[in-house]
Amino acid sequence: MPAVYPMPVMMVATYDDKGTVDVMAASWVMICEPDQIALFLDRKRKTTENILKKRAFTVSIADRPHMEAADYFGMVSGRRVWNKFERSGLTAIESNRVHAPIIDEFPVVMECELLEVVDTEHIYCLVGKICNTKADERVLSGNGKIDPLLCDALIYDEFQRGYYSSGEKVGQAFCVGKRFYG
């Protein structure tokens, strides 16, 4: 069993050939450059197929108020349930940056274009260029930046198969370790 914790709960959204919104939950997602994101998705997923065809996708941070929909998106394949997104009751709006849907209810979204597919014997990864990041005003701190505590972001625990939300701030990065400097 993998032992990396915490794992973010991210929503990857695309359009299929018919223009239907497809959303999947993904935890194996990471920023790989300041303007790039890596999605480690199964080659056989409908979402992967859509990204390869449309060359665009959005990635949203799932939050506690929308946990049920996020969980549903991780449980049900768009291949089996064609109206999966519609059943969630959430709202999709078309990005004005890329040809992909934005799920309006999630607090933070990155609009992405497909840059590269890394396909080797040991890894399959879709790398996207982040063209734009949008955040709902309710998750912005006084300095106008995204505040993780206000996002109430979901974290997936693969050990207990549970969801948790982002917790308290416990220190300032690149500062708390200064006492170890020579």
Short mmCIF file of C-alpha atoms in Angstrom, two decimals:
data_model
loop_
_atom_site.label_atom_id
_atom_site.label_comp_id
_atom_site.label_asym_id
_atom_site.label_seq_id
_atom_site.Cartn_x
_atom_site.Cartn_y
_atom_site.Cartn_z
CA MET A 1 0.00 0.00 0.00
CA PRO A 2 1.31 3.49 -0.82
CA ALA A 3 2.56 5.40 2.19
CA VAL A 4 2.45 9.01 1.01
CA TYR A 5 0.20 11.19 3.11
CA PRO A 6 -1.56 13.53 2.79
CA MET A 7 -2.97 13.15 -0.68
CA PRO A 8 -5.02 16.03 -2.11
CA VAL A 9 -8.50 15.40 -3.45
CA MET A 10 -8.54 17.08 -6.84
CA MET A 11 -11.30 17.20 -9.44
CA VAL A 12 -10.16 16.82 -13.04
CA ALA A 13 -12.80 18.03 -15.50
CA THR A 14 -13.04 17.65 -19.27
CA TYR A 15 -15.54 17.60 -22.09
CA ASP A 16 -16.11 14.43 -24.08
CA ASP A 17 -16.77 14.25 -27.84
CA LYS A 18 -20.45 15.11 -27.30
CA GLY A 19 -19.67 18.13 -25.10
CA THR A 20 -20.76 16.31 -21.94
CA VAL A 21 -18.97 17.32 -18.74
CA ASP A 22 -16.82 14.55 -17.30
CA VAL A 23 -15.25 14.88 -13.83
CA MET A 24 -13.09 12.45 -11.92
CA ALA A 25 -11.52 12.56 -8.47
CA ALA A 26 -7.74 12.24 -8.51
CA SER A 27 -5.21 12.25 -5.70
CA TRP A 28 -2.05 11.57 -7.68
CA VAL A 29 -1.69 15.16 -8.88
CA MET A 30 1.19 17.55 -8.28
CA ILE A 31 2.67 20.85 -9.37
CA CYS A 32 5.87 20.04 -11.29
CA GLU A 33 6.87 23.60 -12.35
CA PRO A 34 5.43 26.96 -11.33
CA ASP A 35 3.11 26.87 -14.35
CA GLN A 36 2.77 23.10 -14.86
CA ILE A 37 0.76 20.33 -13.27
CA ALA A 38 1.27 16.57 -13.53
CA LEU A 39 -1.65 14.15 -13.52
CA PHE A 40 -0.81 10.52 -12.88
CA LEU A 41 -3.95 8.94 -14.34
CA ASP A 42 -4.71 5.49 -15.67
CA ARG A 43 -4.40 5.30 -19.45
CA LYS A 44 -7.84 3.66 -19.69
CA ARG A 45 -9.86 6.35 -17.91
CA LYS A 46 -12.50 8.25 -19.85
CA THR A 47 -11.04 11.48 -18.47
CA THR A 48 -7.60 10.56 -19.84
CA GLU A 49 -9.14 9.85 -23.24
CA ASN A 50 -10.93 13.22 -23.16
CA ILE A 51 -7.74 15.10 -22.24
CA LEU A 52 -5.85 13.46 -25.09
CA LYS A 53 -8.61 14.37 -27.58
CA LYS A 54 -9.44 17.88 -26.36
CA ARG A 55 -5.91 18.74 -25.13
CA ALA A 56 -7.45 20.72 -22.26
CA PHE A 57 -8.72 20.15 -18.72
CA THR A 58 -9.33 21.89 -15.41
CA VAL A 59 -8.16 20.83 -11.98
CA SER A 60 -10.10 21.98 -8.92
CA ILE A 61 -9.46 21.62 -5.22
CA ALA A 62 -12.28 19.60 -3.67
CA ASP A 63 -13.62 21.04 -0.44
CA ARG A 64 -15.57 19.76 2.56
CA PRO A 65 -18.94 21.31 1.58
CA HIS A 66 -18.83 19.31 -1.69
CA MET A 67 -17.34 16.08 -0.31
CA GLU A 68 -20.29 13.91 -1.35
CA ALA A 69 -20.05 14.98 -4.99
CA ALA A 70 -16.25 14.63 -4.95
CA ASP A 71 -16.57 11.10 -3.56
CA TYR A 72 -19.20 10.24 -6.17
CA PHE A 73 -16.88 11.46 -8.94
CA GLY A 74 -14.26 9.04 -7.62
CA MET A 75 -16.65 6.09 -7.39
CA VAL A 76 -18.46 6.19 -10.73
CA SER A 77 -17.00 6.03 -14.23
CA GLY A 78 -18.30 8.36 -16.90
CA ARG A 79 -18.20 5.35 -19.22
CA ARG A 80 -20.85 3.60 -17.11
CA VAL A 81 -22.97 6.63 -16.14
CA TRP A 82 -23.10 9.09 -19.04
CA ASN A 83 -24.84 11.81 -16.97
CA LYS A 84 -22.59 11.41 -13.93
CA PHE A 85 -21.91 15.14 -13.61
CA GLU A 86 -25.55 16.09 -14.06
CA ARG A 87 -26.53 13.73 -11.21
CA SER A 88 -24.20 15.59 -8.82
CA GLY A 89 -26.30 18.77 -8.98
CA LEU A 90 -23.16 20.89 -9.36
CA THR A 91 -22.78 23.63 -11.97
CA ALA A 92 -20.31 23.69 -14.87
CA ILE A 93 -19.32 26.81 -16.76
CA GLU A 94 -17.04 26.84 -19.77
CA SER A 95 -13.56 28.21 -19.22
CA ASN A 96 -12.75 31.24 -21.33
CA ARG A 97 -9.07 30.14 -21.39
CA VAL A 98 -9.20 26.47 -22.39
CA HIS A 99 -11.83 24.14 -23.85
CA ALA A 100 -12.78 22.53 -20.54
CA PRO A 101 -15.45 22.98 -17.87
CA ILE A 102 -15.02 24.80 -14.58
CA ILE A 103 -16.99 23.34 -11.69
CA ASP A 104 -18.38 26.51 -10.18
CA GLU A 105 -18.83 25.22 -6.62
CA PHE A 106 -15.19 24.26 -5.99
CA PRO A 107 -13.18 27.15 -4.49
CA VAL A 108 -9.99 26.97 -6.60
CA VAL A 109 -9.54 25.92 -10.23
CA MET A 110 -6.56 25.71 -12.56
CA GLU A 111 -7.32 25.94 -16.28
CA CYS A 112 -4.84 23.80 -18.22
CA GLU A 113 -3.67 22.89 -21.71
CA LEU A 114 -2.06 19.51 -22.34
CA LEU A 115 1.69 19.99 -22.84
CA GLU A 116 3.12 16.51 -22.81
CA VAL A 117 2.36 12.84 -22.24
CA VAL A 118 5.07 10.92 -20.40
CA ASP A 119 4.63 7.25 -21.25
CA THR A 120 7.38 4.88 -20.21
CA GLU A 121 7.55 1.35 -18.88
CA HIS A 122 7.15 2.65 -15.33
CA ILE A 123 5.16 5.88 -15.54
CA TYR A 124 2.21 7.42 -17.32
CA CYS A 125 1.68 11.11 -16.74
CA LEU A 126 -0.18 13.94 -18.41
CA VAL A 127 1.58 17.27 -17.98
CA GLY A 128 -0.47 20.41 -18.36
CA LYS A 129 0.39 24.08 -18.66
CA ILE A 130 -1.57 26.08 -16.10
CA CYS A 131 -3.00 28.93 -18.19
CA ASN A 132 -4.96 30.51 -15.36
CA THR A 133 -5.87 29.97 -11.71
CA LYS A 134 -9.15 31.25 -10.32
CA ALA A 135 -10.18 31.40 -6.69
CA ASP A 136 -13.46 32.28 -5.08
CA GLU A 137 -13.15 35.43 -2.95
CA ARG A 138 -14.27 33.46 0.11
CA VAL A 139 -10.93 31.57 0.15
CA LEU A 140 -8.68 34.60 -0.21
CA SER A 141 -6.79 36.03 2.76
CA GLY A 142 -6.36 39.73 3.46
CA ASN A 143 -3.35 39.86 1.11
CA GLY A 144 -5.44 38.49 -1.79
CA LYS A 145 -3.75 35.08 -1.82
CA ILE A 146 -5.39 31.69 -1.40
CA ASP A 147 -5.62 30.73 2.28
CA PRO A 148 -5.52 26.94 2.76
CA LEU A 149 -7.57 27.20 5.96
CA LEU A 150 -10.36 29.04 4.16
CA CYS A 151 -10.38 26.46 1.32
CA ASP A 152 -11.41 23.66 3.68
CA ALA A 153 -9.65 21.40 1.18
CA LEU A 154 -10.19 17.66 1.29
CA ILE A 155 -7.31 15.32 2.00
CA TYR A 156 -7.55 11.61 1.22
CA ASP A 157 -6.11 9.04 3.61
CA GLU A 158 -5.41 5.83 1.75
CA PHE A 159 -4.67 3.94 4.98
CA GLN A 160 -8.16 4.35 6.51
CA ARG A 161 -9.90 5.31 3.25
CA GLY A 162 -11.10 8.51 4.85
CA TYR A 163 -11.44 12.17 3.99
CA TYR A 164 -10.06 14.91 6.19
CA SER A 165 -9.97 18.66 5.74
CA SER A 166 -6.94 20.91 5.86
CA GLY A 167 -6.10 21.81 9.44
CA GLU A 168 -4.33 24.53 11.33
CA LYS A 169 -1.19 26.39 10.34
CA VAL A 170 1.66 25.18 12.57
CA GLY A 171 4.64 27.18 11.27
CA GLN A 172 6.00 29.53 8.63
CA ALA A 173 7.83 27.76 5.78
CA PHE A 174 11.45 28.74 5.15
CA CYS A 175 11.53 30.29 8.60
CA VAL A 176 10.94 27.74 11.37
CA GLY A 177 14.13 25.84 10.53
CA LYS A 178 16.44 28.84 10.67
CA ARG A 179 17.82 27.83 14.07
CA PHE A 180 19.79 25.05 12.32
CA TYR A 181 21.74 27.50 10.16
CA GLY A 182 25.48 27.66 11.04
#
